[in-house]
Amino acid sequence: MMTTRREKRPAVTLACLLLATAGCFADLNQVPQVTVQPSSTVQKLGGTVILGCVVEPPWMNATWRLNGKELNGSDDALGILITRGTLVVTALNNHTVGRYQCVARMPAGAVASVPATVTLANLQDFKLDVQHVIEVDEGNTAVIACHLPESHPKAQVRYSVKQEWLEASRDNYLIMPSGNLQIVNASREDEGTYKCAAYNPVTQEVKTSGSSDRLRVRRSTAEAARIIYPPEAQTIIVTKGQSLILECVASGIPPPRVTWAKDGSSVAGYNKTRFLLSNLLIDATSEEDSGTYRCMADNGVGEPGAAVILYNVQVFEPPEVTMELSQLVIPWGQSAKLTCEVRGNPPPSVLWLRNAVPLASSQRLRLSRRALRVVSVGPEDEGVYQCMAENEVGSAHAVVQLRTARPGTTLRPWRDAKLDTATPPMPPSRPGSPEPMLRGRPGLPKPLTSMQPASPQCAGEKGQVAPAEAPIILSSPRTSKTDSYELVWRPRHEGGSRAPILYYVVKHRKQVTNSSDNWTVSSIAANQHRLTLTRLDPGSLYEVEMAAYNCAGEGQTAMVTFRTGRRPKPEIMASKEQQIQRDDPGASPQSSSQPDHGRLSPPEAPDRPTISMASETSVYVTWIPRGNGGFPIQSFRVEYKKLKKVGDWILATSAIPPSRLSVEITGLEKGTSYKFRVRALNMLGESEPSAPSRPYVVSSYSGRVYERPVAGPYITFTDAVNETTIMLKWMYIPASNNNTPIHGFYIYYRPTDSDNDSDYKKDMVEGDRYWHSISHLQPETSYDIKMQCFNEGGESEFSNVMICETKARKSSGHPGRLPPPTLAPPQLPPPETIERPVGTGAMVARSSDLPYLIVGVVLGSVVLIIVAFIPFCLWRAWSKQKHTTDLGFPRSALLSSSCQYTMVPLGGLPGHRASGQPYLSGTSGRACANGIHVNRGCPAAAMGYPGLKPQQHCPGALRQVT
């Protein structure tokens, strides 16, 4: 931005006196800037809306407008709160929807932000439709179309597949951005009814289609290629920078081959295009991607070129604005012409503003889309002029300051300049690099003398002022540079009643797997808000911590994690795809039965997020994405977990666009510890969660920085659970540390016969749990156990030391003999409450073991019943044997029978002694009371006893088989 030489004016001195508490020595001729624009948002009725606006210089207060009307501070009637540049709509209603703008004012003029539109979320009903029968050849791809209802924001699609709702792509089911479901390599197993539903991510409403589609898979010998989706030519509009998928699904026997062309030329020459099955994927669209795309399918059956479909693609671009100014200072009576060059598709509309007030054409002001002419300039024309452009996909503005001078005043010559403020410039850094770089142990160094100006206002004020709040880091956590990183920040609140900032201290280090390097520390002057970190390793993860120092000492810490760019590597393509491209550069193998999961998969888990304070009850969660699995990331989701409560991870926010790598999480409870993690989502599903963030404690008191706890916990109980596990319990009294909150506890243990402190091993218990099991210990060994509690300030003193010995290892006993059952297992806490740090390896009961327990109880009961029933059977057999003998039947006659038997020892039955009666089973026998089967083909006459009826029982006296 151009600036003029300063002119001494009495008003400047007066303004300095009035602004002395707010960094008064700033240049009051400086043009105000809006460095962070408020973002348009969609919210449900009654929901909370938060709009942020960051202005430069930071000590200015921003005002707000709603639909062009000035909002005079907070409005209780509308439910609007305005605090330090942030506007909060507590409960959105029809009166608070519309276009919001923040305005930054200085003596030099005023600047308005681009409008942020706040709209109500809604989800309409599905239109009535009839059931459709969709036929597809076996082995081809089927398409189930879902005509989503009108929704704001765009609804997400769900599909009912085999009585299960499918939210993301899985197996051979591929959910496309259009809402269509593609079933790859369809078979008879995929036949059935499919129904779709629409989900609004803001209102969380779900509406289900009243109709369904039935899929039939047929088998044909030969059929010409045909395109089953889309059914007709399509016109697609996409915003610049977004990814685009052009769907083209063909069917036929044999499966057809699909080729793509753009404006008559094969897409093989475009590096930005890839294939997802037969669909064409364009990663980041630009203006050159507009045009006509042709999809053609052919399988050698029928007339070539008969299966063709066309796409007309238009790429919309948000506005870009640049301004030219021939003179920055204009003498009175002359004319000034401000030129505004506007680009965008569709062509943007242009609005001119002076000091944030819209201008209208008049005799002295002549407005056009490209220029503003001010005729006969006077003092009243001084101020800040804006050229604001807006179209369907975005808005932008450019700013220039116009000053006037009396005729005859010597003017400083200025050459023509172009001012592009689509991205507001940041404060320039001083040339050179005067900051020294120090290496040492983690912690902030003593401030350098050169960086600590003589500040007489600090005399006697050390205990009377509050520590400086954490700076706001503006830099993106992603950089394309391989060996450097530009760190940019601004003070959270500067001026007012707070003590001025004296200097900043910035620390950065590289993160590695097990530990981190030593900190590299820099001291920065208070008027600088930029630092270039150099000598970095490519493709590496770094963490940054910084704090502002004032008369109270070190302030609150701000943190960010960033990853440097990787060195370019040669692209490695799959050999199969290379061969396809050699044979037919524009072809995609439609006959592929499954997606290429070697290249296309859900994204990788993002890096561990960093947490920084946003307000007393909110934080900023910042992360860095990793690999996208070969498919563009569509959104992120953030989850959190309270450390003081046992439970699953809770969704904090979702549908975060891929361009945002930081989000504010609000509504946190004071005095509660949180952890956060992030997931990335693309069309093929969601990633694994990132590593959890470090614990973050929401302060119970505003502006207070907690010190480390002094008094440690007290161990009250230890017990050896078995030969490798010791259970301990303890108590902790917060009042002994002035109610200082803690993050958790450290547990140290080592063999008692060791005198070396390095032999201590450490377990960590997060939250306020007061018991723990130490596992993987040596049998029959005595251990010393002690503890500490900790928070962000450090660790407490050690607790009392307890000595506990593990149990002796049990003898193995005789081979094949089972150990006796444990009648009274030790009383442990409920398994669902056990939460151990990663790597402890403790074995705990799980809810999934319940079915096995039930089956074991049932089988055991059956065995007991059988064992109890065997003596009863033996007694019945003995009774019948005695009864038969009393009838006088000769044993020899019975043995001479031609009946055939098979002998099975009763000792083979569970729980029966080996000396019991043999068990005889005939080939076609009848069950008797004593467990013997008798051959039905052995009548009484065959035994040599005419007139004797066939017996309904088996003599118990049988001892052998004939």
Short mmCIF file of N, CA and C in Angstrom, two decimals, residues 16-26 57-61 84 457 461 464-466 469 491-501 550:
data_model
loop_
_atom_site.label_atom_id
_atom_site.label_comp_id
_atom_site.label_asym_id
_atom_site.label_seq_id
_atom_site.Cartn_x
_atom_site.Cartn_y
_atom_site.Cartn_z
N CYS A 16 -3.47 11.29 19.32
CA CYS A 16 -2.49 10.50 20.05
C CYS A 16 -2.77 10.52 21.53
N LEU A 17 -3.11 11.69 22.04
CA LEU A 17 -3.41 11.76 23.47
C LEU A 17 -4.63 10.94 23.83
N LEU A 18 -5.64 10.95 22.94
CA LEU A 18 -6.85 10.18 23.23
C LEU A 18 -6.61 8.69 23.11
N LEU A 19 -5.67 8.29 22.26
CA LEU A 19 -5.42 6.87 22.03
C LEU A 19 -4.16 6.38 22.72
N ALA A 20 -3.72 7.09 23.75
CA ALA A 20 -2.45 6.73 24.39
C ALA A 20 -2.47 5.35 24.99
N THR A 21 -3.62 4.90 25.44
CA THR A 21 -3.70 3.57 26.06
C THR A 21 -3.82 2.47 25.03
N ALA A 22 -3.89 2.80 23.77
CA ALA A 22 -4.12 1.79 22.73
C ALA A 22 -3.05 1.82 21.67
N GLY A 23 -1.81 1.93 22.08
CA GLY A 23 -0.73 1.98 21.10
C GLY A 23 -0.77 3.26 20.31
N CYS A 24 -0.77 4.36 21.03
CA CYS A 24 -1.10 5.64 20.42
C CYS A 24 -0.09 6.08 19.38
N PHE A 25 1.10 5.58 19.43
CA PHE A 25 2.10 6.09 18.52
C PHE A 25 2.04 5.41 17.16
N ALA A 26 0.93 4.71 16.89
CA ALA A 26 0.74 4.14 15.57
C ALA A 26 0.50 5.26 14.56
N PRO A 57 -4.88 -1.82 12.13
CA PRO A 57 -4.14 -2.31 13.30
C PRO A 57 -5.06 -2.99 14.31
N PRO A 58 -4.48 -3.89 15.11
CA PRO A 58 -5.34 -4.76 15.94
C PRO A 58 -6.05 -4.06 17.08
N TRP A 59 -5.60 -2.86 17.46
CA TRP A 59 -6.25 -2.21 18.59
C TRP A 59 -7.56 -1.54 18.19
N MET A 60 -7.87 -1.52 16.91
CA MET A 60 -9.14 -0.94 16.48
C MET A 60 -10.30 -1.87 16.83
N ASN A 61 -11.44 -1.28 17.15
CA ASN A 61 -12.66 -2.06 17.34
C ASN A 61 -13.48 -2.03 16.05
N ARG A 84 -15.27 -7.35 20.78
CA ARG A 84 -13.92 -7.37 20.23
C ARG A 84 -13.85 -7.99 18.83
N GLN A 457 7.23 2.10 32.81
CA GLN A 457 5.92 1.77 33.37
C GLN A 457 5.92 0.42 34.05
N GLU A 461 5.10 -2.68 38.81
CA GLU A 461 3.82 -3.13 38.28
C GLU A 461 3.76 -4.63 38.07
N GLN A 464 0.75 -6.28 39.38
CA GLN A 464 -0.50 -5.56 39.24
C GLN A 464 -1.13 -5.71 37.87
N VAL A 465 -0.42 -6.25 36.88
CA VAL A 465 -0.96 -6.39 35.54
C VAL A 465 -1.14 -7.87 35.22
N ALA A 466 -2.06 -8.14 34.32
CA ALA A 466 -2.33 -9.52 33.92
C ALA A 466 -1.37 -9.94 32.83
N GLU A 469 -2.24 -12.20 26.72
CA GLU A 469 -2.98 -13.33 26.17
C GLU A 469 -2.20 -13.95 25.02
N PRO A 491 -1.33 -9.85 17.79
CA PRO A 491 -1.74 -9.90 19.20
C PRO A 491 -3.23 -10.15 19.30
N ARG A 492 -3.62 -10.84 20.35
CA ARG A 492 -5.06 -11.09 20.54
C ARG A 492 -5.78 -9.80 20.90
N HIS A 493 -5.29 -9.08 21.88
CA HIS A 493 -5.86 -7.79 22.28
C HIS A 493 -4.68 -6.88 22.60
N GLU A 494 -4.59 -5.79 21.90
CA GLU A 494 -3.49 -4.88 22.14
C GLU A 494 -4.07 -3.53 22.53
N GLY A 495 -3.45 -2.86 23.48
CA GLY A 495 -3.93 -1.56 23.92
C GLY A 495 -4.98 -1.71 25.00
N GLY A 496 -5.79 -0.70 25.17
CA GLY A 496 -6.81 -0.72 26.21
C GLY A 496 -6.16 -0.66 27.58
N SER A 497 -6.74 -1.37 28.53
CA SER A 497 -6.25 -1.36 29.90
C SER A 497 -5.13 -2.37 30.13
N ARG A 498 -4.81 -3.16 29.13
CA ARG A 498 -3.76 -4.17 29.31
C ARG A 498 -2.38 -3.54 29.14
N ALA A 499 -1.42 -4.14 29.80
CA ALA A 499 -0.05 -3.66 29.69
C ALA A 499 0.46 -3.93 28.29
N PRO A 500 1.25 -3.02 27.72
CA PRO A 500 1.74 -3.23 26.35
C PRO A 500 2.71 -4.41 26.30
N ILE A 501 2.78 -5.03 25.11
CA ILE A 501 3.68 -6.15 24.90
C ILE A 501 5.09 -5.61 24.71
N ASN A 550 5.01 -9.16 28.76
CA ASN A 550 4.75 -7.78 29.17
C ASN A 550 5.31 -7.59 30.58
#
